[in-house]
Amino acid sequence: MKAWRVHENGEPGKVMRLEDVPEPVPGPGELLVRVTAANVNFPDALLCMGRYQVQPPLPFTPGVEVCGEVLAGEGAEAGSRVIAQPVLPGGGFAERAVVSAATALPAPAALDDAEAAALHIGYQTGWFGLHRRARLQAGETLLVHAAAGGVGSAAVQLGKAAGATVIGVVGGPEKARVARELGCDLVIDRRTEDLVAAVKEATGGRGADVVYDPVGGDAYAKSVKCIAFEGRVVVVGFASGAVPTPGLNHALVKNYSVLGLHWGLYQRHDPAAVRDCHTELTALAERGAVRPLVSERVPMDAAGDAVQRVYEGTTTGRVVVLPA
C-alpha cells in the first residue's frame, strides 16, 4: 500500500516521502481501516520536526486523525464508518491504518468523510476548552485567535452555537473574509488593527470574557490586556512558536484565570467524557449548528505539501487528504 513516511526529522515538505509499505495488521483491541479521509493538523508538522510531545520511532507515518471504513478487527462491524486516531508510528496519511477500537467513534451521518475527519480533535478540543474548562455562557464575549484556521474555526462555530458573541482575530483580508463567513460578530485583522483597542471598544470597555488561544506569543500578551473581570484565557497551543510566560501578578490584580487544555489527557483520564462530547458534536452537526470548514481536499500525492502549508499558516479551515 502507499503511505507517507518520515525517516529523519525536519520540515514536512523536506522529510515526508510517499512510499510502498506493507499493509498493517491489527492486534488485540485494534481495528484495520481503509482511510477515506485524513485531516491535516498542526501537530503533524511538529511530529515531522520531532517537536511534538509524542515522538514515534523513525521511520513513521504522520496523520493524527482519520475517517475510515472498518475492514477487520475487534469491537466494530466490518464496513462501518468511524473517525479515529491512528496508532503511531502508523499514522493516517496512508491507504490503510490501525486504530484503537476503544477510541474509535461513529462518523456522523450528516457529514461527508472529509468533514467527519475534521470533526474530531479540533472540535473536541474546542468543546472541552470552551465548556469544560472556561464554562462559556450564553451572552458572554468570546475572543478567538486564528479564527479562520482549523482549530480557530471550530471554536468560532462552537462559541456561536453556545450563544456567545464571537470576536475573531485573523491575519490578512482573505482570512478576515473566511472568519466573517463562519459567523464572527466582529473580525479583527491583527496586521492592520489595534487588537486591544478594538476589543475594548466592541465590549464597552469590559473586555472579552473568554479567550481561546491556539497561537501563544504576542496573541497571549495582547489578550490579557483586554480580558474582562473574571475572564478566562484557554491556552490550547503555540502555533506562533513562542510560549508565553504568564505574569501571575497581572492575573491577580485583574482577577482572571489562565486555563491549560491538553485534550489527549481526557482520552486517558476520562474517556467517557470524550464519547459524551462526540455525542454532543454529532447532534450539533445534525442540526447544522457546526460544520467543519474544509477549504481543500487534496489527493494522496499532495499530502507532504499540504502539511507544509498548514505549518506555514497559509491555509484556512481544514485541509484534508483523500487517499482514494
Short mmCIF file of N, CA and C in Angstrom, two decimals, residues 143-303:
data_model
loop_
_atom_site.label_atom_id
_atom_site.label_comp_id
_atom_site.label_asym_id
_atom_site.label_seq_id
_atom_site.Cartn_x
_atom_site.Cartn_y
_atom_site.Cartn_z
N LEU A 143 -13.30 35.65 22.50
CA LEU A 143 -12.26 36.11 21.57
C LEU A 143 -11.49 34.89 21.09
N VAL A 144 -11.47 34.68 19.77
CA VAL A 144 -10.82 33.51 19.19
C VAL A 144 -9.66 33.95 18.31
N HIS A 145 -8.46 33.50 18.63
CA HIS A 145 -7.30 33.78 17.80
C HIS A 145 -7.21 32.75 16.67
N ALA A 146 -6.62 33.16 15.54
CA ALA A 146 -6.51 32.31 14.35
C ALA A 146 -7.90 31.78 13.98
N ALA A 147 -8.86 32.70 13.93
CA ALA A 147 -10.27 32.31 13.78
C ALA A 147 -10.58 31.66 12.44
N ALA A 148 -9.75 31.87 11.43
CA ALA A 148 -10.01 31.27 10.12
C ALA A 148 -9.27 29.95 9.94
N GLY A 149 -8.48 29.54 10.94
CA GLY A 149 -7.73 28.29 10.84
C GLY A 149 -8.55 27.09 11.26
N GLY A 150 -7.94 25.93 11.23
CA GLY A 150 -8.65 24.70 11.57
C GLY A 150 -9.14 24.67 13.00
N VAL A 151 -8.27 25.00 13.95
CA VAL A 151 -8.63 24.98 15.37
C VAL A 151 -9.54 26.16 15.69
N GLY A 152 -9.19 27.35 15.20
CA GLY A 152 -9.98 28.53 15.50
C GLY A 152 -11.37 28.48 14.91
N SER A 153 -11.51 27.97 13.68
CA SER A 153 -12.84 27.92 13.06
C SER A 153 -13.78 27.03 13.84
N ALA A 154 -13.26 25.97 14.43
CA ALA A 154 -14.09 25.10 15.27
C ALA A 154 -14.58 25.86 16.50
N ALA A 155 -13.69 26.63 17.13
CA ALA A 155 -14.06 27.40 18.32
C ALA A 155 -15.09 28.48 17.98
N VAL A 156 -14.95 29.10 16.82
CA VAL A 156 -15.93 30.10 16.39
C VAL A 156 -17.32 29.47 16.30
N GLN A 157 -17.43 28.35 15.62
CA GLN A 157 -18.73 27.71 15.45
C GLN A 157 -19.30 27.24 16.79
N LEU A 158 -18.46 26.68 17.64
CA LEU A 158 -18.93 26.21 18.94
C LEU A 158 -19.34 27.37 19.83
N GLY A 159 -18.62 28.50 19.74
CA GLY A 159 -19.00 29.68 20.50
C GLY A 159 -20.35 30.23 20.07
N LYS A 160 -20.57 30.30 18.76
CA LYS A 160 -21.86 30.77 18.26
C LYS A 160 -22.97 29.81 18.67
N ALA A 161 -22.71 28.52 18.60
CA ALA A 161 -23.72 27.53 18.99
C ALA A 161 -24.09 27.65 20.47
N ALA A 162 -23.14 28.15 21.29
CA ALA A 162 -23.37 28.31 22.72
C ALA A 162 -24.04 29.63 23.05
N GLY A 163 -24.26 30.48 22.05
CA GLY A 163 -24.93 31.74 22.28
C GLY A 163 -24.01 32.88 22.66
N ALA A 164 -22.71 32.74 22.41
CA ALA A 164 -21.75 33.79 22.72
C ALA A 164 -21.64 34.79 21.57
N THR A 165 -21.18 36.00 21.90
CA THR A 165 -20.75 36.96 20.89
C THR A 165 -19.29 36.64 20.58
N VAL A 166 -18.98 36.40 19.31
CA VAL A 166 -17.65 35.91 18.95
C VAL A 166 -16.87 36.97 18.19
N ILE A 167 -15.68 37.29 18.72
CA ILE A 167 -14.73 38.17 18.05
C ILE A 167 -13.60 37.31 17.51
N GLY A 168 -13.38 37.36 16.21
CA GLY A 168 -12.33 36.56 15.59
C GLY A 168 -11.12 37.40 15.24
N VAL A 169 -9.94 36.89 15.53
CA VAL A 169 -8.69 37.57 15.20
C VAL A 169 -8.01 36.78 14.07
N VAL A 170 -7.61 37.48 13.02
CA VAL A 170 -7.00 36.84 11.85
C VAL A 170 -5.83 37.68 11.36
N GLY A 171 -5.13 37.15 10.37
CA GLY A 171 -4.03 37.88 9.75
C GLY A 171 -4.24 37.99 8.26
N GLY A 172 -4.77 39.12 7.79
CA GLY A 172 -4.94 39.34 6.36
C GLY A 172 -6.40 39.35 5.92
N PRO A 173 -6.69 40.04 4.79
CA PRO A 173 -8.06 40.21 4.33
C PRO A 173 -8.76 38.92 3.92
N GLU A 174 -8.04 37.97 3.33
CA GLU A 174 -8.67 36.71 2.92
C GLU A 174 -9.15 35.93 4.13
N LYS A 175 -8.32 35.87 5.16
CA LYS A 175 -8.72 35.17 6.38
C LYS A 175 -9.84 35.92 7.10
N ALA A 176 -9.84 37.25 6.98
CA ALA A 176 -10.93 38.03 7.56
C ALA A 176 -12.26 37.68 6.89
N ARG A 177 -12.22 37.53 5.57
CA ARG A 177 -13.44 37.15 4.84
C ARG A 177 -13.96 35.80 5.31
N VAL A 178 -13.06 34.84 5.47
CA VAL A 178 -13.45 33.50 5.93
C VAL A 178 -14.06 33.57 7.32
N ALA A 179 -13.44 34.35 8.21
CA ALA A 179 -13.95 34.45 9.58
C ALA A 179 -15.35 35.05 9.61
N ARG A 180 -15.60 36.03 8.76
CA ARG A 180 -16.95 36.61 8.70
C ARG A 180 -17.96 35.57 8.22
N GLU A 181 -17.58 34.79 7.22
CA GLU A 181 -18.48 33.77 6.70
C GLU A 181 -18.76 32.69 7.74
N LEU A 182 -17.80 32.47 8.64
CA LEU A 182 -18.00 31.49 9.71
C LEU A 182 -19.02 31.97 10.74
N GLY A 183 -19.26 33.28 10.79
CA GLY A 183 -20.26 33.80 11.72
C GLY A 183 -19.73 34.71 12.80
N CYS A 184 -18.44 35.09 12.72
CA CYS A 184 -17.91 36.01 13.74
C CYS A 184 -18.72 37.31 13.75
N ASP A 185 -19.03 37.79 14.94
CA ASP A 185 -19.76 39.06 15.07
C ASP A 185 -18.85 40.24 14.78
N LEU A 186 -17.58 40.09 15.05
CA LEU A 186 -16.58 41.11 14.75
C LEU A 186 -15.29 40.40 14.35
N VAL A 187 -14.63 40.90 13.32
CA VAL A 187 -13.35 40.34 12.88
C VAL A 187 -12.28 41.43 13.00
N ILE A 188 -11.16 41.07 13.63
CA ILE A 188 -10.04 41.99 13.80
C ILE A 188 -8.85 41.45 13.01
N ASP A 189 -8.33 42.26 12.10
CA ASP A 189 -7.12 41.90 11.37
C ASP A 189 -5.92 42.38 12.20
N ARG A 190 -5.21 41.46 12.80
CA ARG A 190 -4.11 41.82 13.70
C ARG A 190 -2.98 42.54 12.98
N ARG A 191 -2.94 42.43 11.67
CA ARG A 191 -1.87 43.09 10.91
C ARG A 191 -2.11 44.58 10.73
N THR A 192 -3.37 44.98 10.75
CA THR A 192 -3.68 46.38 10.46
C THR A 192 -4.46 47.08 11.56
N GLU A 193 -4.93 46.36 12.57
CA GLU A 193 -5.76 46.95 13.61
C GLU A 193 -5.14 46.75 14.99
N ASP A 194 -5.51 47.63 15.90
CA ASP A 194 -5.09 47.53 17.30
C ASP A 194 -6.04 46.58 18.00
N LEU A 195 -5.58 45.36 18.26
CA LEU A 195 -6.45 44.33 18.82
C LEU A 195 -7.04 44.75 20.17
N VAL A 196 -6.20 45.24 21.05
CA VAL A 196 -6.65 45.60 22.40
C VAL A 196 -7.71 46.70 22.34
N ALA A 197 -7.46 47.74 21.56
CA ALA A 197 -8.41 48.84 21.45
C ALA A 197 -9.72 48.39 20.82
N ALA A 198 -9.63 47.51 19.80
CA ALA A 198 -10.84 47.05 19.12
C ALA A 198 -11.72 46.21 20.04
N VAL A 199 -11.10 45.34 20.83
CA VAL A 199 -11.88 44.51 21.76
C VAL A 199 -12.54 45.38 22.83
N LYS A 200 -11.81 46.32 23.37
CA LYS A 200 -12.37 47.19 24.41
C LYS A 200 -13.51 48.04 23.85
N GLU A 201 -13.35 48.52 22.63
CA GLU A 201 -14.41 49.32 22.02
C GLU A 201 -15.66 48.48 21.79
N ALA A 202 -15.47 47.25 21.30
CA ALA A 202 -16.60 46.38 20.99
C ALA A 202 -17.35 45.92 22.25
N THR A 203 -16.67 45.90 23.38
CA THR A 203 -17.28 45.42 24.62
C THR A 203 -17.60 46.53 25.60
N GLY A 204 -17.56 47.76 25.14
CA GLY A 204 -17.85 48.87 26.02
C GLY A 204 -16.85 49.03 27.15
N GLY A 205 -15.61 48.62 26.88
CA GLY A 205 -14.54 48.73 27.86
C GLY A 205 -14.40 47.54 28.78
N ARG A 206 -15.35 46.60 28.72
CA ARG A 206 -15.32 45.45 29.63
C ARG A 206 -14.22 44.45 29.28
N GLY A 207 -14.07 44.15 28.03
CA GLY A 207 -13.10 43.14 27.59
C GLY A 207 -13.78 41.81 27.30
N ALA A 208 -13.01 40.85 26.84
CA ALA A 208 -13.53 39.52 26.48
C ALA A 208 -13.65 38.64 27.72
N ASP A 209 -14.77 37.94 27.82
CA ASP A 209 -14.99 37.03 28.95
C ASP A 209 -14.13 35.78 28.82
N VAL A 210 -14.00 35.26 27.60
CA VAL A 210 -13.22 34.06 27.34
C VAL A 210 -12.32 34.30 26.14
N VAL A 211 -11.06 33.91 26.25
CA VAL A 211 -10.11 33.98 25.14
C VAL A 211 -9.70 32.56 24.79
N TYR A 212 -9.78 32.22 23.52
CA TYR A 212 -9.38 30.89 23.05
C TYR A 212 -8.10 31.09 22.24
N ASP A 213 -6.97 30.60 22.77
CA ASP A 213 -5.66 30.94 22.20
C ASP A 213 -4.86 29.71 21.78
N PRO A 214 -4.88 29.40 20.47
CA PRO A 214 -4.01 28.34 19.96
C PRO A 214 -2.69 28.88 19.40
N VAL A 215 -2.40 30.17 19.63
CA VAL A 215 -1.28 30.84 18.98
C VAL A 215 -0.12 31.10 19.94
N GLY A 216 -0.42 31.62 21.14
CA GLY A 216 0.64 31.98 22.09
C GLY A 216 1.35 33.26 21.69
N GLY A 217 2.54 33.47 22.26
CA GLY A 217 3.34 34.63 21.91
C GLY A 217 2.61 35.94 22.10
N ASP A 218 2.64 36.79 21.07
CA ASP A 218 2.04 38.11 21.14
C ASP A 218 0.52 38.05 21.28
N ALA A 219 -0.10 37.00 20.75
CA ALA A 219 -1.56 36.85 20.88
C ALA A 219 -1.96 36.75 22.35
N TYR A 220 -1.21 35.98 23.12
CA TYR A 220 -1.49 35.86 24.55
C TYR A 220 -1.24 37.20 25.25
N ALA A 221 -0.13 37.83 24.95
CA ALA A 221 0.24 39.08 25.61
C ALA A 221 -0.83 40.16 25.41
N LYS A 222 -1.39 40.24 24.21
CA LYS A 222 -2.42 41.25 23.95
C LYS A 222 -3.76 40.84 24.57
N SER A 223 -4.02 39.52 24.61
CA SER A 223 -5.30 39.06 25.16
C SER A 223 -5.49 39.46 26.61
N VAL A 224 -4.43 39.34 27.41
CA VAL A 224 -4.58 39.64 28.83
C VAL A 224 -4.67 41.15 29.08
N LYS A 225 -4.45 41.95 28.05
CA LYS A 225 -4.64 43.39 28.17
C LYS A 225 -6.10 43.80 27.91
N CYS A 226 -6.87 42.86 27.35
CA CYS A 226 -8.28 43.16 27.06
C CYS A 226 -9.18 42.05 27.57
N ILE A 227 -8.81 41.47 28.71
CA ILE A 227 -9.60 40.42 29.33
C ILE A 227 -10.56 41.05 30.35
N ALA A 228 -11.74 40.50 30.45
CA ALA A 228 -12.75 41.05 31.37
C ALA A 228 -12.49 40.62 32.82
N PHE A 229 -13.15 41.30 33.74
CA PHE A 229 -13.16 40.88 35.14
C PHE A 229 -13.68 39.45 35.20
N GLU A 230 -12.96 38.58 35.90
CA GLU A 230 -13.26 37.15 36.00
C GLU A 230 -13.24 36.47 34.62
N GLY A 231 -12.44 37.01 33.70
CA GLY A 231 -12.28 36.38 32.40
C GLY A 231 -11.43 35.13 32.48
N ARG A 232 -11.49 34.33 31.40
CA ARG A 232 -10.75 33.08 31.35
C ARG A 232 -9.99 32.98 30.03
N VAL A 233 -8.69 32.72 30.11
CA VAL A 233 -7.87 32.52 28.92
C VAL A 233 -7.59 31.03 28.80
N VAL A 234 -8.03 30.42 27.69
CA VAL A 234 -7.81 29.00 27.46
C VAL A 234 -6.61 28.84 26.53
N VAL A 235 -5.55 28.24 27.04
CA VAL A 235 -4.31 28.05 26.28
C VAL A 235 -4.36 26.65 25.65
N VAL A 236 -4.41 26.60 24.30
CA VAL A 236 -4.54 25.31 23.62
C VAL A 236 -3.38 25.01 22.68
N GLY A 237 -2.43 25.93 22.54
CA GLY A 237 -1.30 25.65 21.66
C GLY A 237 -0.46 26.88 21.43
N PHE A 238 0.63 26.67 20.67
CA PHE A 238 1.60 27.74 20.45
C PHE A 238 2.02 27.75 18.98
N ALA A 239 1.03 27.98 18.10
CA ALA A 239 1.31 27.96 16.66
C ALA A 239 2.32 29.02 16.25
N SER A 240 2.44 30.08 17.05
CA SER A 240 3.41 31.12 16.74
C SER A 240 4.84 30.66 16.97
N GLY A 241 5.00 29.58 17.73
CA GLY A 241 6.32 29.10 18.09
C GLY A 241 6.86 29.72 19.36
N ALA A 242 6.13 30.68 19.93
CA ALA A 242 6.58 31.36 21.15
C ALA A 242 5.67 30.99 22.31
N VAL A 243 6.25 30.41 23.35
CA VAL A 243 5.49 30.03 24.54
C VAL A 243 5.51 31.20 25.52
N PRO A 244 4.35 31.80 25.81
CA PRO A 244 4.34 32.96 26.71
C PRO A 244 4.64 32.58 28.15
N THR A 245 5.11 33.54 28.91
CA THR A 245 5.34 33.37 30.34
C THR A 245 4.33 34.25 31.08
N PRO A 246 3.25 33.66 31.59
CA PRO A 246 2.21 34.47 32.23
C PRO A 246 2.74 35.22 33.44
N GLY A 247 2.31 36.48 33.59
CA GLY A 247 2.62 37.25 34.77
C GLY A 247 1.55 37.01 35.81
N LEU A 248 1.84 36.22 36.82
CA LEU A 248 0.82 35.87 37.80
C LEU A 248 0.38 37.09 38.62
N ASN A 249 1.27 38.06 38.77
CA ASN A 249 0.85 39.29 39.43
C ASN A 249 -0.22 40.01 38.62
N HIS A 250 -0.11 39.93 37.29
CA HIS A 250 -1.11 40.55 36.41
C HIS A 250 -2.44 39.83 36.53
N ALA A 251 -2.40 38.49 36.56
CA ALA A 251 -3.63 37.71 36.74
C ALA A 251 -4.29 38.04 38.07
N LEU A 252 -3.49 38.29 39.08
CA LEU A 252 -4.02 38.61 40.40
C LEU A 252 -4.72 39.96 40.41
N VAL A 253 -4.06 40.99 39.90
CA VAL A 253 -4.63 42.33 40.01
C VAL A 253 -5.81 42.53 39.05
N LYS A 254 -5.88 41.73 37.97
CA LYS A 254 -7.01 41.86 37.04
C LYS A 254 -8.07 40.79 37.26
N ASN A 255 -7.77 39.83 38.14
CA ASN A 255 -8.76 38.82 38.54
C ASN A 255 -9.24 37.96 37.36
N TYR A 256 -8.29 37.40 36.60
CA TYR A 256 -8.65 36.48 35.52
C TYR A 256 -7.93 35.16 35.72
N SER A 257 -8.36 34.15 34.98
CA SER A 257 -7.80 32.80 35.09
C SER A 257 -7.11 32.41 33.80
N VAL A 258 -6.02 31.67 33.93
CA VAL A 258 -5.32 31.09 32.78
C VAL A 258 -5.51 29.58 32.87
N LEU A 259 -6.15 29.01 31.85
CA LEU A 259 -6.53 27.59 31.87
C LEU A 259 -5.80 26.84 30.76
N GLY A 260 -5.10 25.79 31.11
CA GLY A 260 -4.45 24.95 30.10
C GLY A 260 -5.39 23.86 29.63
N LEU A 261 -5.24 23.46 28.38
CA LEU A 261 -6.05 22.36 27.85
C LEU A 261 -5.20 21.43 26.99
N HIS A 262 -5.06 20.20 27.42
CA HIS A 262 -4.44 19.13 26.64
C HIS A 262 -5.51 18.06 26.47
N TRP A 263 -6.20 18.11 25.31
CA TRP A 263 -7.35 17.23 25.11
C TRP A 263 -6.98 15.75 25.24
N GLY A 264 -5.79 15.37 24.81
CA GLY A 264 -5.40 13.96 24.86
C GLY A 264 -5.46 13.36 26.26
N LEU A 265 -5.32 14.19 27.29
CA LEU A 265 -5.39 13.67 28.66
C LEU A 265 -6.78 13.16 29.00
N TYR A 266 -7.81 13.70 28.36
CA TYR A 266 -9.17 13.21 28.62
C TYR A 266 -9.32 11.79 28.09
N GLN A 267 -8.64 11.48 26.99
CA GLN A 267 -8.68 10.11 26.47
C GLN A 267 -8.17 9.14 27.52
N ARG A 268 -7.18 9.59 28.29
CA ARG A 268 -6.58 8.72 29.30
C ARG A 268 -7.35 8.72 30.63
N HIS A 269 -7.76 9.91 31.07
CA HIS A 269 -8.32 10.04 32.41
C HIS A 269 -9.85 10.00 32.45
N ASP A 270 -10.51 10.36 31.35
CA ASP A 270 -11.98 10.40 31.37
C ASP A 270 -12.52 10.08 29.97
N PRO A 271 -12.29 8.86 29.48
CA PRO A 271 -12.73 8.54 28.12
C PRO A 271 -14.24 8.64 27.92
N ALA A 272 -15.00 8.45 29.00
CA ALA A 272 -16.46 8.58 28.88
C ALA A 272 -16.84 10.00 28.49
N ALA A 273 -16.09 10.99 28.99
CA ALA A 273 -16.37 12.39 28.65
C ALA A 273 -16.10 12.65 27.17
N VAL A 274 -15.10 11.98 26.61
CA VAL A 274 -14.81 12.14 25.18
C VAL A 274 -15.97 11.62 24.34
N ARG A 275 -16.52 10.48 24.74
CA ARG A 275 -17.66 9.92 24.00
C ARG A 275 -18.90 10.80 24.17
N ASP A 276 -19.11 11.32 25.36
CA ASP A 276 -20.23 12.23 25.57
C ASP A 276 -20.09 13.48 24.71
N CYS A 277 -18.87 13.98 24.62
CA CYS A 277 -18.60 15.15 23.77
C CYS A 277 -18.91 14.83 22.32
N HIS A 278 -18.52 13.64 21.87
CA HIS A 278 -18.79 13.25 20.48
C HIS A 278 -20.29 13.19 20.21
N THR A 279 -21.04 12.70 21.18
CA THR A 279 -22.50 12.67 21.03
C THR A 279 -23.05 14.08 20.86
N GLU A 280 -22.54 15.03 21.66
CA GLU A 280 -22.98 16.42 21.56
C GLU A 280 -22.57 17.02 20.21
N LEU A 281 -21.33 16.77 19.77
CA LEU A 281 -20.88 17.30 18.49
C LEU A 281 -21.68 16.72 17.33
N THR A 282 -22.00 15.43 17.41
CA THR A 282 -22.81 14.80 16.38
C THR A 282 -24.18 15.46 16.29
N ALA A 283 -24.78 15.74 17.44
CA ALA A 283 -26.09 16.40 17.46
C ALA A 283 -26.00 17.81 16.87
N LEU A 284 -24.93 18.53 17.20
CA LEU A 284 -24.74 19.87 16.64
C LEU A 284 -24.58 19.81 15.12
N ALA A 285 -23.85 18.80 14.64
CA ALA A 285 -23.67 18.64 13.19
C ALA A 285 -24.98 18.29 12.51
N GLU A 286 -25.78 17.45 13.15
CA GLU A 286 -27.05 17.02 12.55
C GLU A 286 -28.02 18.18 12.39
N ARG A 287 -27.98 19.13 13.32
CA ARG A 287 -28.89 20.27 13.18
C ARG A 287 -28.25 21.47 12.49
N GLY A 288 -27.03 21.27 11.99
CA GLY A 288 -26.37 22.30 11.20
C GLY A 288 -25.73 23.41 11.99
N ALA A 289 -25.61 23.25 13.31
CA ALA A 289 -25.01 24.28 14.15
C ALA A 289 -23.50 24.35 13.97
N VAL A 290 -22.88 23.22 13.64
CA VAL A 290 -21.45 23.20 13.31
C VAL A 290 -21.25 22.38 12.04
N ARG A 291 -20.28 22.76 11.28
CA ARG A 291 -19.89 22.01 10.08
C ARG A 291 -18.44 22.37 9.78
N PRO A 292 -17.53 21.42 9.89
CA PRO A 292 -16.11 21.73 9.66
C PRO A 292 -15.89 22.43 8.32
N LEU A 293 -15.10 23.48 8.38
CA LEU A 293 -14.74 24.23 7.18
C LEU A 293 -13.60 23.51 6.48
N VAL A 294 -13.92 22.74 5.46
CA VAL A 294 -12.90 22.04 4.67
C VAL A 294 -12.59 22.92 3.47
N SER A 295 -11.43 23.57 3.52
CA SER A 295 -11.07 24.50 2.45
C SER A 295 -10.45 23.79 1.25
N GLU A 296 -9.80 22.65 1.51
CA GLU A 296 -9.14 21.92 0.42
C GLU A 296 -9.28 20.42 0.64
N ARG A 297 -9.50 19.70 -0.43
CA ARG A 297 -9.48 18.24 -0.43
C ARG A 297 -8.40 17.84 -1.44
N VAL A 298 -7.28 17.35 -0.93
CA VAL A 298 -6.13 17.12 -1.80
C VAL A 298 -5.89 15.62 -1.98
N PRO A 299 -5.33 15.22 -3.13
CA PRO A 299 -5.04 13.81 -3.36
C PRO A 299 -3.86 13.34 -2.51
N MET A 300 -3.71 12.04 -2.44
CA MET A 300 -2.67 11.42 -1.61
C MET A 300 -1.28 11.98 -1.92
N ASP A 301 -0.97 12.18 -3.19
CA ASP A 301 0.40 12.59 -3.53
C ASP A 301 0.69 14.05 -3.18
N ALA A 302 -0.32 14.78 -2.68
CA ALA A 302 -0.12 16.17 -2.29
C ALA A 302 -0.06 16.35 -0.77
N ALA A 303 -0.03 15.26 -0.02
CA ALA A 303 -0.08 15.35 1.44
C ALA A 303 1.13 16.08 2.03
#
